[in-house]
Every structure is written in C-alpha cells, then in structure tokens.
C-alpha cells in the first residue's frame, strides 16, 4: 500500500492509503459476512481510508444508517481503533422513509449537523469522527451557519477533518473563504464523481437544471491545481463496473464522441501494461500530477483484490501521455 496526507493542521491531518473503500451497500445489498471479509482484506492489504454516510442505504426504503451500523459492529468485533480513518457524511439523509435527498433532505442547518454527527458517532462507535463531509449543498440555510456548525464540532473535538461533496465549485470556495475569514477550519477534502472518461457537465441533474454539481469538471480540477493542499476523493471511479461489464451500460453523461476514443486508449494501455482496464483507471487517478484518491466499491473480495493491485501499477510517462491525449 501507499499513503498520503489529507488535511493540513497537525492536530487533525491524517495519513491515509491512496485507495479508499466505499461501503454504501454494506449491511444491505452486501451481506454482513461478505462485508466483513472485504473490510478485513482491505485492512490486511494496508487500506486505512473507509467511506460511509449517514444516509446509506436509504434507497432500500429506509432513512439510512445500515452502513454506519455495520461499520460500528465491524470496528467493535475487530478492535479497530484510530489507525483506520472512517469518513462519513451529513446533509442528504431523507427526513422520512421512502423519500430521497432530492425532495426531502435533512440539510445543513446547525441543529441537523450537530444531531446527525452525534447519531453517526453512536452508530460507528467513535468518540471522534475522523472526517465529516457535507454530503450535498443546502441553499435554504445561510452558508455562514453551516460553516460555524462544522467548525464547532471540530472545536469540541467530536470531528477531525471537514470535507464537502456534490457542491458547486463556487460554493466550496465561498465556504472556505468564510471559514478562513473567521479563523475557523474549513473544508479540506473534496468528494466528487470522477474517473478517466469525461462526463458531459451540461446535462440537467437530479437537483439542478444547470447540471450535475457532483461531477468533476474543469472548475474543480483547476481549483485543485491552484490549492494543492486540498485532497480530492473520486467516487464511482469504476463507473459501477461500466468499463468492463455489458450489464452496466454507461450513464447518459458519457454518451458523446470522446468516450469511444478514451475507451480505445484505455484498452491499448491496459494491454501494454499487462493490467486490467479498471486497474489502469485507478492507477491513472492515483498517479495524476494532482493526485486523486479513488473511492472504490466492491461486493466481493475478488473485486477488491483487482482494485488493490492497481496501487502498485506505475504507468510509464508514455502510457500516461497516451491516456491524456485521447479526446
Ligand atoms: N459522495 C457521494 O455522493 C457518493 C455517491 C456514490 C458513491 N459514493 C461512495 O463511493 C463508493 C464507491 O461507489 P461505487 O460503488 O459507485 O464505485 P465503483 O468503484 O465505480 O463501483 C463499484 C461497483 O463496480 C463493480 N465492480 C467493482 N470492481 C469490479 C470488477 N473488478 N469487475 C467487475 N465489476 C466490478 C461492482 O458492482 P457489483 O457489486 O454490482 O458487482 C462494485 O460494487 C460508495 O460505496 C460510497 O462510499 C459517494
């Protein structure tokens, strides 16, 4: 395994593995025994960066909490302590079973942030959440209230690092500016959907006609380049299996002329590197000029093993140039 630092403050920054493991289906679609086996294998391979959210898996008709609860049981049964960084998220939990974050989200008011973080700590069995993200934006709450509420949790020691997911780039910058002006800790870890294939960012999303704020585009990539102390965590880097599986058609945002060109480059480089397409995608992210932390999903140990092997895959300068040039 390889490691890198997320965060800047010596009191809260952490060393994490360059590959992060997502658990959104753990405890629901992925049963407990399989979930524990995947988690054990990840840790055995040196993995130290696990991702969940307070609303996983609400799409099963609940308000979520199953993934955090499973992680709490796994932590207790294995005696896991501070060596494993667990990130969770607040803000997108539906307020009633059977509803969604698109129409009925808990949001990011001060009381919600406080109460939801407390519930996450209980479910996970952690005195301090290592990293807490704002899962989606909440335009009904003044940004200053959200910034103050997150900083309050850091000040009292119940949260370590702060992160942000699925917000427009300007919202991230504004929140960070507000925090900095007030001398408060701000978001330092960004979590967005990102992979090798480029997504059309002009298509309306589930929450905004203007597009999909959760999808990495030029705004966020240039922001990262300008602010190298920020860390980018890329969710769904394997496009949920879409690179390699006929039964996983690519989402409509990848339906454009650049996609076949990039898929062809990917397959060529994979052959050349004697690696799988998925591994090339992960190695391309990890080894980028501005390194990205892929946040993968797996429903079996075999899937996880394939992704873990990508950590040791070093693309040559020529291979990387071929991938970058495809458009
Ligand atoms: N911030 C957010 O809004 C947000 C949104 C989405 C996800 N996330 C986080 O990101 C994590 C990962 O998301 P994701 O599951 O969409 O990531 P992903 O890595 O793109 O997809 C994982 C899925 O791809 C398939 N897969 C993985 N390895 C494979 C292999 N070697 N061969 C064939 N198929 C393979 C599996 O599907 P099957 O299990 O069906 O076989 C697996 O569940 C989540 O658990 C969550 O923590 C965050």
mmCIF file of C-alpha atoms and ligand atoms in Angstrom:
data_model
loop_
_atom_site.group_PDB
_atom_site.id
_atom_site.type_symbol
_atom_site.label_atom_id
_atom_site.label_comp_id
_atom_site.label_asym_id
_atom_site.label_seq_id
_atom_site.Cartn_x
_atom_site.Cartn_y
_atom_site.Cartn_z
ATOM 1 C CA UNK A 1 0.000 0.000 0.000
ATOM 2 C CA UNK A 2 0.999 3.618 -0.441
ATOM 3 C CA UNK A 3 -0.039 6.519 1.744
ATOM 4 C CA UNK A 4 -0.575 10.263 1.609
ATOM 5 C CA UNK A 5 -1.668 13.009 3.957
ATOM 6 C CA UNK A 6 -5.109 14.623 3.961
ATOM 7 C CA UNK A 7 -5.630 17.904 5.791
ATOM 8 C CA UNK A 8 -3.040 20.445 6.883
ATOM 9 C CA UNK A 9 -3.484 21.140 10.595
ATOM 10 C CA UNK A 10 -1.064 18.924 12.586
ATOM 11 C CA UNK A 11 -3.869 18.376 15.144
ATOM 12 C CA UNK A 12 -6.327 16.857 12.647
ATOM 13 C CA UNK A 13 -4.465 15.877 9.457
ATOM 14 C CA UNK A 14 -4.211 12.148 8.732
ATOM 15 C CA UNK A 15 -2.147 9.671 6.782
ATOM 16 C CA UNK A 16 -4.441 7.581 4.602
ATOM 17 C CA UNK A 17 -3.997 4.874 1.990
ATOM 18 C CA UNK A 18 -4.110 6.143 -1.602
ATOM 19 C CA UNK A 19 -7.071 3.832 -2.286
ATOM 20 C CA UNK A 20 -10.255 4.374 -0.307
ATOM 21 C CA UNK A 21 -13.009 1.776 0.229
ATOM 22 C CA UNK A 22 -16.705 2.657 -0.057
ATOM 23 C CA UNK A 23 -19.314 0.830 1.988
ATOM 24 C CA UNK A 24 -22.625 2.170 0.716
ATOM 25 C CA UNK A 25 -24.093 -1.308 0.114
ATOM 26 C CA UNK A 26 -22.580 -2.928 3.214
ATOM 27 C CA UNK A 27 -25.261 -4.269 5.528
ATOM 28 C CA UNK A 28 -27.938 -4.185 2.806
ATOM 29 C CA UNK A 29 -27.180 -5.454 -0.736
ATOM 30 C CA UNK A 30 -23.843 -6.849 0.523
ATOM 31 C CA UNK A 31 -24.466 -9.147 3.484
ATOM 32 C CA UNK A 32 -22.618 -8.869 6.779
ATOM 33 C CA UNK A 33 -20.237 -11.811 6.289
ATOM 34 C CA UNK A 34 -19.170 -10.619 2.827
ATOM 35 C CA UNK A 35 -18.855 -7.014 4.022
ATOM 36 C CA UNK A 36 -16.646 -8.086 6.959
ATOM 37 C CA UNK A 37 -14.498 -10.217 4.616
ATOM 38 C CA UNK A 38 -13.999 -7.243 2.252
ATOM 39 C CA UNK A 39 -13.170 -4.904 5.142
ATOM 40 C CA UNK A 40 -10.725 -7.420 6.655
ATOM 41 C CA UNK A 41 -8.965 -7.921 3.316
ATOM 42 C CA UNK A 42 -8.737 -4.156 2.760
ATOM 43 C CA UNK A 43 -7.086 -3.652 6.148
ATOM 44 C CA UNK A 44 -4.812 -6.668 5.638
ATOM 45 C CA UNK A 45 -3.588 -5.043 2.399
ATOM 46 C CA UNK A 46 -2.792 -1.828 4.287
ATOM 47 C CA UNK A 47 -6.001 0.076 3.480
ATOM 48 C CA UNK A 48 -6.808 2.760 6.058
ATOM 49 C CA UNK A 49 -9.444 5.022 4.486
ATOM 50 C CA UNK A 50 -13.083 3.875 4.626
ATOM 51 C CA UNK A 51 -16.107 5.842 3.408
ATOM 52 C CA UNK A 52 -19.745 5.817 4.508
ATOM 53 C CA UNK A 53 -22.630 8.285 5.023
ATOM 54 C CA UNK A 54 -25.472 8.738 7.478
ATOM 55 C CA UNK A 55 -27.993 8.062 4.687
ATOM 56 C CA UNK A 56 -26.654 4.721 3.327
ATOM 57 C CA UNK A 57 -28.701 2.815 2.254
ATOM 58 C CA UNK A 58 -31.878 4.987 2.226
ATOM 59 C CA UNK A 59 -32.768 3.732 -1.292
ATOM 60 C CA UNK A 60 -33.842 0.447 0.291
ATOM 61 C CA UNK A 61 -36.831 2.353 1.698
ATOM 62 C CA UNK A 62 -35.295 3.488 4.998
ATOM 63 C CA UNK A 63 -33.639 6.710 6.164
ATOM 64 C CA UNK A 64 -30.236 5.007 6.056
ATOM 65 C CA UNK A 65 -27.822 4.155 8.876
ATOM 66 C CA UNK A 66 -27.294 0.499 7.888
ATOM 67 C CA UNK A 67 -23.761 1.054 6.526
ATOM 68 C CA UNK A 68 -22.601 3.031 9.589
ATOM 69 C CA UNK A 69 -24.130 0.429 11.902
ATOM 70 C CA UNK A 70 -22.341 -2.392 10.106
ATOM 71 C CA UNK A 71 -19.057 -0.483 10.352
ATOM 72 C CA UNK A 72 -19.687 0.021 14.071
ATOM 73 C CA UNK A 73 -20.151 -3.748 14.548
ATOM 74 C CA UNK A 74 -17.036 -4.477 12.446
ATOM 75 C CA UNK A 75 -14.944 -1.965 14.400
ATOM 76 C CA UNK A 76 -16.034 -3.476 17.705
ATOM 77 C CA UNK A 77 -15.582 -7.084 16.631
ATOM 78 C CA UNK A 78 -12.082 -6.448 15.238
ATOM 79 C CA UNK A 79 -10.965 -3.996 17.900
ATOM 80 C CA UNK A 80 -10.372 -1.308 15.275
ATOM 81 C CA UNK A 81 -9.129 1.999 16.670
ATOM 82 C CA UNK A 82 -7.701 5.242 15.396
ATOM 83 C CA UNK A 83 -5.452 3.555 12.814
ATOM 84 C CA UNK A 84 -8.377 3.293 10.361
ATOM 85 C CA UNK A 85 -9.780 6.619 9.139
ATOM 86 C CA UNK A 86 -13.541 6.500 8.687
ATOM 87 C CA UNK A 87 -15.225 9.283 6.759
ATOM 88 C CA UNK A 88 -18.957 9.879 6.947
ATOM 89 C CA UNK A 89 -21.380 12.471 5.587
ATOM 90 C CA UNK A 90 -24.285 14.556 6.788
ATOM 91 C CA UNK A 91 -26.940 16.515 4.916
ATOM 92 C CA UNK A 92 -28.537 14.087 2.457
ATOM 93 C CA UNK A 93 -30.438 11.833 4.830
ATOM 94 C CA UNK A 94 -34.118 11.754 3.865
ATOM 95 C CA UNK A 95 -36.410 13.056 6.596
ATOM 96 C CA UNK A 96 -38.831 10.166 6.135
ATOM 97 C CA UNK A 97 -38.532 6.571 4.928
ATOM 98 C CA UNK A 98 -39.405 6.190 1.268
ATOM 99 C CA UNK A 99 -38.301 9.741 0.370
ATOM 100 C CA UNK A 100 -34.966 10.907 -1.056
ATOM 101 C CA UNK A 101 -32.259 13.559 -0.820
ATOM 102 C CA UNK A 102 -33.703 15.142 -3.946
ATOM 103 C CA UNK A 103 -37.005 16.108 -2.319
ATOM 104 C CA UNK A 104 -36.697 15.692 1.454
ATOM 105 C CA UNK A 105 -33.090 16.020 2.671
ATOM 106 C CA UNK A 106 -32.139 16.768 6.285
ATOM 107 C CA UNK A 107 -29.952 19.638 5.019
ATOM 108 C CA UNK A 108 -27.116 21.531 6.668
ATOM 109 C CA UNK A 109 -28.638 23.672 9.421
ATOM 110 C CA UNK A 110 -26.702 23.947 12.686
ATOM 111 C CA UNK A 111 -29.046 21.641 14.674
ATOM 112 C CA UNK A 112 -29.059 18.980 11.922
ATOM 113 C CA UNK A 113 -25.257 18.964 11.679
ATOM 114 C CA UNK A 114 -24.947 18.592 15.452
ATOM 115 C CA UNK A 115 -27.634 15.919 15.869
ATOM 116 C CA UNK A 116 -26.685 13.883 12.795
ATOM 117 C CA UNK A 117 -22.991 13.880 13.687
ATOM 118 C CA UNK A 118 -23.927 12.658 17.161
ATOM 119 C CA UNK A 119 -26.023 9.816 15.673
ATOM 120 C CA UNK A 120 -23.153 8.875 13.322
ATOM 121 C CA UNK A 121 -20.724 8.760 16.249
ATOM 122 C CA UNK A 122 -23.086 6.434 18.104
ATOM 123 C CA UNK A 123 -23.664 4.127 15.119
ATOM 124 C CA UNK A 124 -19.947 3.962 14.312
ATOM 125 C CA UNK A 125 -18.902 3.747 17.970
ATOM 126 C CA UNK A 126 -16.409 6.599 17.578
ATOM 127 C CA UNK A 127 -15.742 9.383 20.078
ATOM 128 C CA UNK A 128 -14.449 11.482 17.195
ATOM 129 C CA UNK A 129 -15.440 11.256 13.526
ATOM 130 C CA UNK A 130 -12.153 11.340 11.579
ATOM 131 C CA UNK A 131 -13.646 13.164 8.599
ATOM 132 C CA UNK A 132 -17.154 14.584 8.220
ATOM 133 C CA UNK A 133 -18.406 15.749 4.824
ATOM 134 C CA UNK A 134 -21.311 17.982 3.868
ATOM 135 C CA UNK A 135 -22.954 15.434 1.533
ATOM 136 C CA UNK A 136 -24.963 17.852 -0.658
ATOM 137 C CA UNK A 137 -25.475 21.608 -0.573
ATOM 138 C CA UNK A 138 -28.385 23.279 1.224
ATOM 139 C CA UNK A 139 -29.298 26.643 -0.255
ATOM 140 C CA UNK A 140 -32.042 27.182 2.340
ATOM 141 C CA UNK A 141 -29.503 27.629 5.141
ATOM 142 C CA UNK A 142 -27.084 30.598 5.227
ATOM 143 C CA UNK A 143 -23.620 29.287 4.389
ATOM 144 C CA UNK A 144 -22.197 31.009 7.475
ATOM 145 C CA UNK A 145 -24.445 28.901 9.729
ATOM 146 C CA UNK A 146 -23.174 25.668 8.153
ATOM 147 C CA UNK A 147 -19.539 26.786 8.338
ATOM 148 C CA UNK A 148 -19.898 27.730 12.029
ATOM 149 C CA UNK A 149 -21.670 24.481 12.878
ATOM 150 C CA UNK A 150 -18.992 22.262 11.328
ATOM 151 C CA UNK A 151 -16.218 24.300 12.948
ATOM 152 C CA UNK A 152 -17.996 23.977 16.304
ATOM 153 C CA UNK A 153 -17.726 20.179 16.120
ATOM 154 C CA UNK A 154 -14.009 20.417 15.325
ATOM 155 C CA UNK A 155 -13.516 22.819 18.251
ATOM 156 C CA UNK A 156 -15.180 20.456 20.716
ATOM 157 C CA UNK A 157 -13.175 17.513 19.329
ATOM 158 C CA UNK A 158 -16.037 15.355 18.042
ATOM 159 C CA UNK A 159 -14.902 15.777 14.418
ATOM 160 C CA UNK A 160 -11.381 15.830 12.977
ATOM 161 C CA UNK A 161 -11.302 16.932 9.347
ATOM 162 C CA UNK A 162 -14.050 18.600 7.320
ATOM 163 C CA UNK A 163 -14.998 17.702 3.769
ATOM 164 C CA UNK A 164 -17.502 18.618 1.093
ATOM 165 C CA UNK A 165 -19.242 16.605 -1.599
ATOM 166 C CA UNK A 166 -21.510 17.374 -4.547
ATOM 167 C CA UNK A 167 -21.368 21.165 -4.151
ATOM 168 C CA UNK A 168 -20.725 23.603 -6.976
ATOM 169 C CA UNK A 169 -17.086 24.751 -7.018
ATOM 170 C CA UNK A 170 -18.118 28.329 -6.153
ATOM 171 C CA UNK A 171 -19.935 27.097 -3.030
ATOM 172 C CA UNK A 172 -16.811 25.281 -1.834
ATOM 173 C CA UNK A 173 -14.655 28.338 -2.386
ATOM 174 C CA UNK A 174 -17.193 30.626 -0.671
ATOM 175 C CA UNK A 175 -17.479 28.333 2.352
ATOM 176 C CA UNK A 176 -13.704 28.069 2.638
ATOM 177 C CA UNK A 177 -13.348 31.834 2.363
ATOM 178 C CA UNK A 178 -15.956 32.400 5.091
ATOM 179 C CA UNK A 179 -14.209 29.902 7.361
ATOM 180 C CA UNK A 180 -10.757 31.396 6.747
ATOM 181 C CA UNK A 181 -12.012 34.947 7.359
ATOM 182 C CA UNK A 182 -13.441 33.832 10.702
ATOM 183 C CA UNK A 183 -10.285 31.908 11.644
ATOM 184 C CA UNK A 184 -12.201 28.618 11.526
ATOM 185 C CA UNK A 185 -11.301 25.251 9.975
ATOM 186 C CA UNK A 186 -12.867 24.814 6.543
ATOM 187 C CA UNK A 187 -13.413 22.000 4.048
ATOM 188 C CA UNK A 188 -10.122 20.327 3.127
ATOM 189 C CA UNK A 189 -11.285 17.115 1.471
ATOM 190 C CA UNK A 190 -13.478 17.203 -1.641
ATOM 191 C CA UNK A 191 -15.507 14.172 -2.731
ATOM 192 C CA UNK A 192 -16.864 14.098 -6.277
ATOM 193 C CA UNK A 193 -17.621 11.604 -9.024
ATOM 194 C CA UNK A 194 -14.534 11.330 -11.195
ATOM 195 C CA UNK A 195 -12.987 8.771 -13.480
ATOM 196 C CA UNK A 196 -10.993 8.518 -16.706
ATOM 197 C CA UNK A 197 -13.961 9.002 -19.035
ATOM 198 C CA UNK A 198 -15.016 12.625 -19.293
ATOM 199 C CA UNK A 199 -18.613 13.391 -18.402
ATOM 200 C CA UNK A 200 -20.848 15.934 -20.116
ATOM 201 C CA UNK A 201 -21.440 18.508 -17.388
ATOM 202 C CA UNK A 202 -24.192 20.367 -19.249
ATOM 203 C CA UNK A 203 -26.912 17.754 -18.750
ATOM 204 C CA UNK A 204 -29.508 18.602 -16.085
ATOM 205 C CA UNK A 205 -29.009 16.638 -12.875
ATOM 206 C CA UNK A 206 -31.463 15.310 -10.308
ATOM 207 C CA UNK A 207 -31.223 18.513 -8.253
ATOM 208 C CA UNK A 208 -30.195 21.258 -10.671
ATOM 209 C CA UNK A 209 -31.274 22.174 -14.197
ATOM 210 C CA UNK A 210 -27.845 23.793 -14.632
ATOM 211 C CA UNK A 211 -26.068 20.449 -14.465
ATOM 212 C CA UNK A 212 -24.597 17.937 -12.038
ATOM 213 C CA UNK A 213 -22.559 19.591 -9.272
ATOM 214 C CA UNK A 214 -21.307 16.184 -8.113
ATOM 215 C CA UNK A 215 -19.423 15.530 -11.323
ATOM 216 C CA UNK A 216 -15.806 16.685 -11.588
ATOM 217 C CA UNK A 217 -15.304 19.253 -14.332
ATOM 218 C CA UNK A 218 -12.746 21.857 -15.268
ATOM 219 C CA UNK A 219 -13.776 24.217 -12.452
ATOM 220 C CA UNK A 220 -12.921 21.696 -9.746
ATOM 221 C CA UNK A 221 -9.787 20.330 -11.399
ATOM 222 C CA UNK A 222 -8.362 23.824 -11.832
ATOM 223 C CA UNK A 223 -9.323 24.631 -8.235
ATOM 224 C CA UNK A 224 -7.360 21.589 -7.042
ATOM 225 C CA UNK A 225 -4.354 22.590 -9.091
ATOM 226 C CA UNK A 226 -4.467 26.057 -7.542
ATOM 227 C CA UNK A 227 -4.946 24.692 -3.996
ATOM 228 C CA UNK A 228 -2.706 21.607 -3.778
ATOM 229 C CA UNK A 229 -3.260 21.304 -0.034
ATOM 230 C CA UNK A 230 -6.832 20.140 -0.773
ATOM 231 C CA UNK A 231 -7.448 16.428 -1.296
ATOM 232 C CA UNK A 232 -9.805 15.071 -3.956
ATOM 233 C CA UNK A 233 -11.571 11.779 -3.324
ATOM 234 C CA UNK A 234 -13.143 10.375 -6.502
ATOM 235 C CA UNK A 235 -16.302 8.326 -6.048
ATOM 236 C CA UNK A 236 -17.559 5.734 -8.570
ATOM 237 C CA UNK A 237 -14.167 5.681 -10.345
ATOM 238 C CA UNK A 238 -15.006 2.318 -11.934
ATOM 239 C CA UNK A 239 -18.346 3.671 -13.212
ATOM 240 C CA UNK A 240 -20.028 0.956 -11.105
ATOM 241 C CA UNK A 241 -18.413 -1.725 -13.283
ATOM 242 C CA UNK A 242 -19.305 0.088 -16.525
ATOM 243 C CA UNK A 243 -15.808 -0.117 -18.030
ATOM 244 C CA UNK A 244 -15.852 -3.886 -18.197
ATOM 245 C CA UNK A 245 -19.419 -5.131 -17.925
ATOM 246 C CA UNK A 246 -22.064 -5.454 -20.591
ATOM 247 C CA UNK A 247 -24.737 -5.461 -17.885
ATOM 248 C CA UNK A 248 -23.640 -1.957 -16.738
ATOM 249 C CA UNK A 249 -24.386 0.482 -19.591
ATOM 250 C CA UNK A 250 -22.644 3.828 -19.186
ATOM 251 C CA UNK A 251 -24.747 6.725 -17.887
ATOM 252 C CA UNK A 252 -26.057 9.283 -20.434
ATOM 253 C CA UNK A 253 -23.377 11.846 -19.486
ATOM 254 C CA UNK A 254 -20.778 9.590 -21.163
ATOM 255 C CA UNK A 255 -22.715 9.436 -24.437
ATOM 256 C CA UNK A 256 -20.504 11.749 -26.532
ATOM 257 C CA UNK A 257 -17.817 11.349 -29.210
ATOM 258 C CA UNK A 258 -14.927 11.490 -26.727
ATOM 259 C CA UNK A 259 -15.953 8.268 -24.979
ATOM 260 C CA UNK A 260 -15.027 5.672 -27.674
ATOM 261 C CA UNK A 261 -11.683 7.422 -28.190
ATOM 262 C CA UNK A 262 -10.844 7.268 -24.485
ATOM 263 C CA UNK A 263 -12.092 3.676 -24.150
ATOM 264 C CA UNK A 264 -9.808 2.648 -27.018
ATOM 265 C CA UNK A 265 -6.796 4.359 -25.394
ATOM 266 C CA UNK A 266 -7.602 2.677 -22.103
ATOM 267 C CA UNK A 267 -7.759 -0.787 -23.671
ATOM 268 C CA UNK A 268 -4.470 -0.229 -25.537
ATOM 269 C CA UNK A 269 -2.649 0.905 -22.402
ATOM 270 C CA UNK A 270 -4.134 -1.945 -20.356
ATOM 271 C CA UNK A 271 -2.785 -4.451 -22.888
ATOM 272 C CA UNK A 272 0.564 -2.721 -22.933
ATOM 273 C CA UNK A 273 0.816 -2.630 -19.130
ATOM 274 C CA UNK A 274 -0.479 -6.200 -18.719
ATOM 275 C CA UNK A 275 -3.152 -4.828 -16.404
ATOM 276 C CA UNK A 276 -6.940 -4.694 -16.410
ATOM 277 C CA UNK A 277 -8.864 -1.667 -17.660
ATOM 278 C CA UNK A 278 -10.122 -0.986 -14.120
ATOM 279 C CA UNK A 279 -6.559 -1.032 -12.797
ATOM 280 C CA UNK A 280 -5.380 1.436 -15.441
ATOM 281 C CA UNK A 281 -8.204 3.820 -14.497
ATOM 282 C CA UNK A 282 -7.263 3.668 -10.804
ATOM 283 C CA UNK A 283 -3.512 3.998 -11.482
ATOM 284 C CA UNK A 284 -4.205 6.973 -13.766
ATOM 285 C CA UNK A 285 -6.066 8.730 -10.924
ATOM 286 C CA UNK A 286 -3.601 7.855 -8.152
ATOM 287 C CA UNK A 287 -0.552 8.877 -10.191
ATOM 288 C CA UNK A 288 -2.010 12.080 -11.645
ATOM 289 C CA UNK A 289 0.013 15.297 -11.485
ATOM 290 C CA UNK A 290 -2.538 16.414 -8.906
ATOM 291 C CA UNK A 291 -3.086 13.018 -7.247
ATOM 292 C CA UNK A 292 -6.646 11.804 -6.737
ATOM 293 C CA UNK A 293 -7.801 9.222 -4.167
ATOM 294 C CA UNK A 294 -10.101 6.704 -5.886
ATOM 295 C CA UNK A 295 -13.035 5.657 -3.694
ATOM 296 C CA UNK A 296 -13.978 2.230 -4.974
ATOM 297 C CA UNK A 297 -16.871 -0.096 -4.303
ATOM 298 C CA UNK A 298 -16.635 -3.880 -4.157
ATOM 299 C CA UNK A 299 -19.160 -6.609 -3.450
ATOM 300 C CA UNK A 300 -16.596 -9.416 -3.295
ATOM 301 C CA UNK A 301 -13.013 -9.900 -2.114
ATOM 302 C CA UNK A 302 -12.031 -10.746 -5.710
ATOM 303 C CA UNK A 303 -13.249 -7.333 -6.961
ATOM 304 C CA UNK A 304 -11.369 -5.624 -4.133
ATOM 305 C CA UNK A 305 -8.173 -7.568 -4.901
ATOM 306 C CA UNK A 306 -8.257 -6.386 -8.507
ATOM 307 C CA UNK A 307 -8.514 -2.776 -7.360
ATOM 308 C CA UNK A 308 -5.834 -3.166 -4.656
ATOM 309 C CA UNK A 309 -3.335 -4.365 -7.267
ATOM 310 C CA UNK A 310 -3.731 -1.031 -9.081
ATOM 311 C CA UNK A 311 -1.828 0.693 -6.252
ATOM 312 C CA UNK A 312 1.380 -0.987 -7.458
ATOM 313 C CA UNK A 313 0.753 -0.264 -11.133
ATOM 314 C CA UNK A 314 3.013 2.604 -12.207
ATOM 315 C CA UNK A 315 2.044 3.878 -15.638
ATOM 316 C CA UNK A 316 5.001 4.979 -17.758
ATOM 317 C CA UNK A 317 5.244 8.596 -18.896
ATOM 318 C CA UNK A 318 4.416 7.420 -22.415
ATOM 319 C CA UNK A 319 1.346 5.447 -21.286
ATOM 320 C CA UNK A 320 0.089 8.376 -19.259
ATOM 321 C CA UNK A 321 0.646 10.737 -22.182
ATOM 322 C CA UNK A 322 -1.332 8.404 -24.473
ATOM 323 C CA UNK A 323 -4.225 8.354 -21.995
ATOM 324 C CA UNK A 324 -4.151 12.127 -21.510
ATOM 325 C CA UNK A 325 -4.023 12.815 -25.248
ATOM 326 C CA UNK A 326 -7.162 10.781 -26.071
ATOM 327 C CA UNK A 327 -10.125 13.136 -26.559
HETATM 328 N N1 LIG B 1 -20.499 11.406 -2.269
HETATM 329 C C1 LIG B 1 -21.423 10.804 -2.949
HETATM 330 O O1 LIG B 1 -22.477 11.378 -3.274
HETATM 331 C C2 LIG B 1 -21.223 9.371 -3.369
HETATM 332 C C3 LIG B 1 -22.014 8.820 -4.395
HETATM 333 C C4 LIG B 1 -21.795 7.496 -4.759
HETATM 334 C C5 LIG B 1 -20.835 6.736 -4.101
HETATM 335 N N2 LIG B 1 -20.102 7.296 -3.088
HETATM 336 C C6 LIG B 1 -19.088 6.481 -2.348
HETATM 337 O O2 LIG B 1 -18.256 5.836 -3.291
HETATM 338 C C7 LIG B 1 -18.223 4.439 -3.021
HETATM 339 C C8 LIG B 1 -17.993 3.688 -4.301
HETATM 340 O O3 LIG B 1 -19.036 3.962 -5.232
HETATM 341 P P1 LIG B 1 -19.376 2.943 -6.396
HETATM 342 O O4 LIG B 1 -19.791 1.637 -5.791
HETATM 343 O O5 LIG B 1 -20.292 3.649 -7.334
HETATM 344 O O6 LIG B 1 -17.887 2.796 -7.044
HETATM 345 P P2 LIG B 1 -17.306 1.999 -8.265
HETATM 346 O O7 LIG B 1 -15.967 1.520 -7.803
HETATM 347 O O8 LIG B 1 -17.399 2.800 -9.509
HETATM 348 O O9 LIG B 1 -18.270 0.753 -8.481
HETATM 349 C C9 LIG B 1 -18.212 -0.389 -7.660
HETATM 350 C C10 LIG B 1 -19.014 -1.492 -8.298
HETATM 351 O O10 LIG B 1 -18.450 -1.839 -9.559
HETATM 352 C C11 LIG B 1 -18.480 -3.202 -9.741
HETATM 353 N N3 LIG B 1 -17.086 -3.680 -9.766
HETATM 354 C C12 LIG B 1 -16.087 -3.316 -8.935
HETATM 355 N N4 LIG B 1 -14.943 -3.974 -9.240
HETATM 356 C C13 LIG B 1 -15.241 -4.758 -10.285
HETATM 357 C C14 LIG B 1 -14.503 -5.679 -11.049
HETATM 358 N N5 LIG B 1 -13.218 -5.913 -10.785
HETATM 359 N N6 LIG B 1 -15.124 -6.318 -12.074
HETATM 360 C C15 LIG B 1 -16.415 -6.070 -12.340
HETATM 361 N N7 LIG B 1 -17.193 -5.222 -11.650
HETATM 362 C C16 LIG B 1 -16.610 -4.568 -10.628
HETATM 363 C C17 LIG B 1 -19.223 -3.814 -8.561
HETATM 364 O O11 LIG B 1 -20.607 -3.920 -8.871
HETATM 365 P P3 LIG B 1 -21.468 -5.140 -8.225
HETATM 366 O O12 LIG B 1 -21.314 -5.008 -6.757
HETATM 367 O O13 LIG B 1 -22.849 -4.891 -8.691
HETATM 368 O O14 LIG B 1 -20.846 -6.415 -8.748
HETATM 369 C C18 LIG B 1 -18.974 -2.763 -7.481
HETATM 370 O O15 LIG B 1 -19.958 -2.743 -6.483
HETATM 371 C C19 LIG B 1 -19.543 4.166 -2.306
HETATM 372 O O16 LIG B 1 -19.528 2.990 -1.543
HETATM 373 C C20 LIG B 1 -19.688 5.402 -1.466
HETATM 374 O O17 LIG B 1 -18.902 5.255 -0.284
HETATM 375 C C21 LIG B 1 -20.272 8.598 -2.737
#
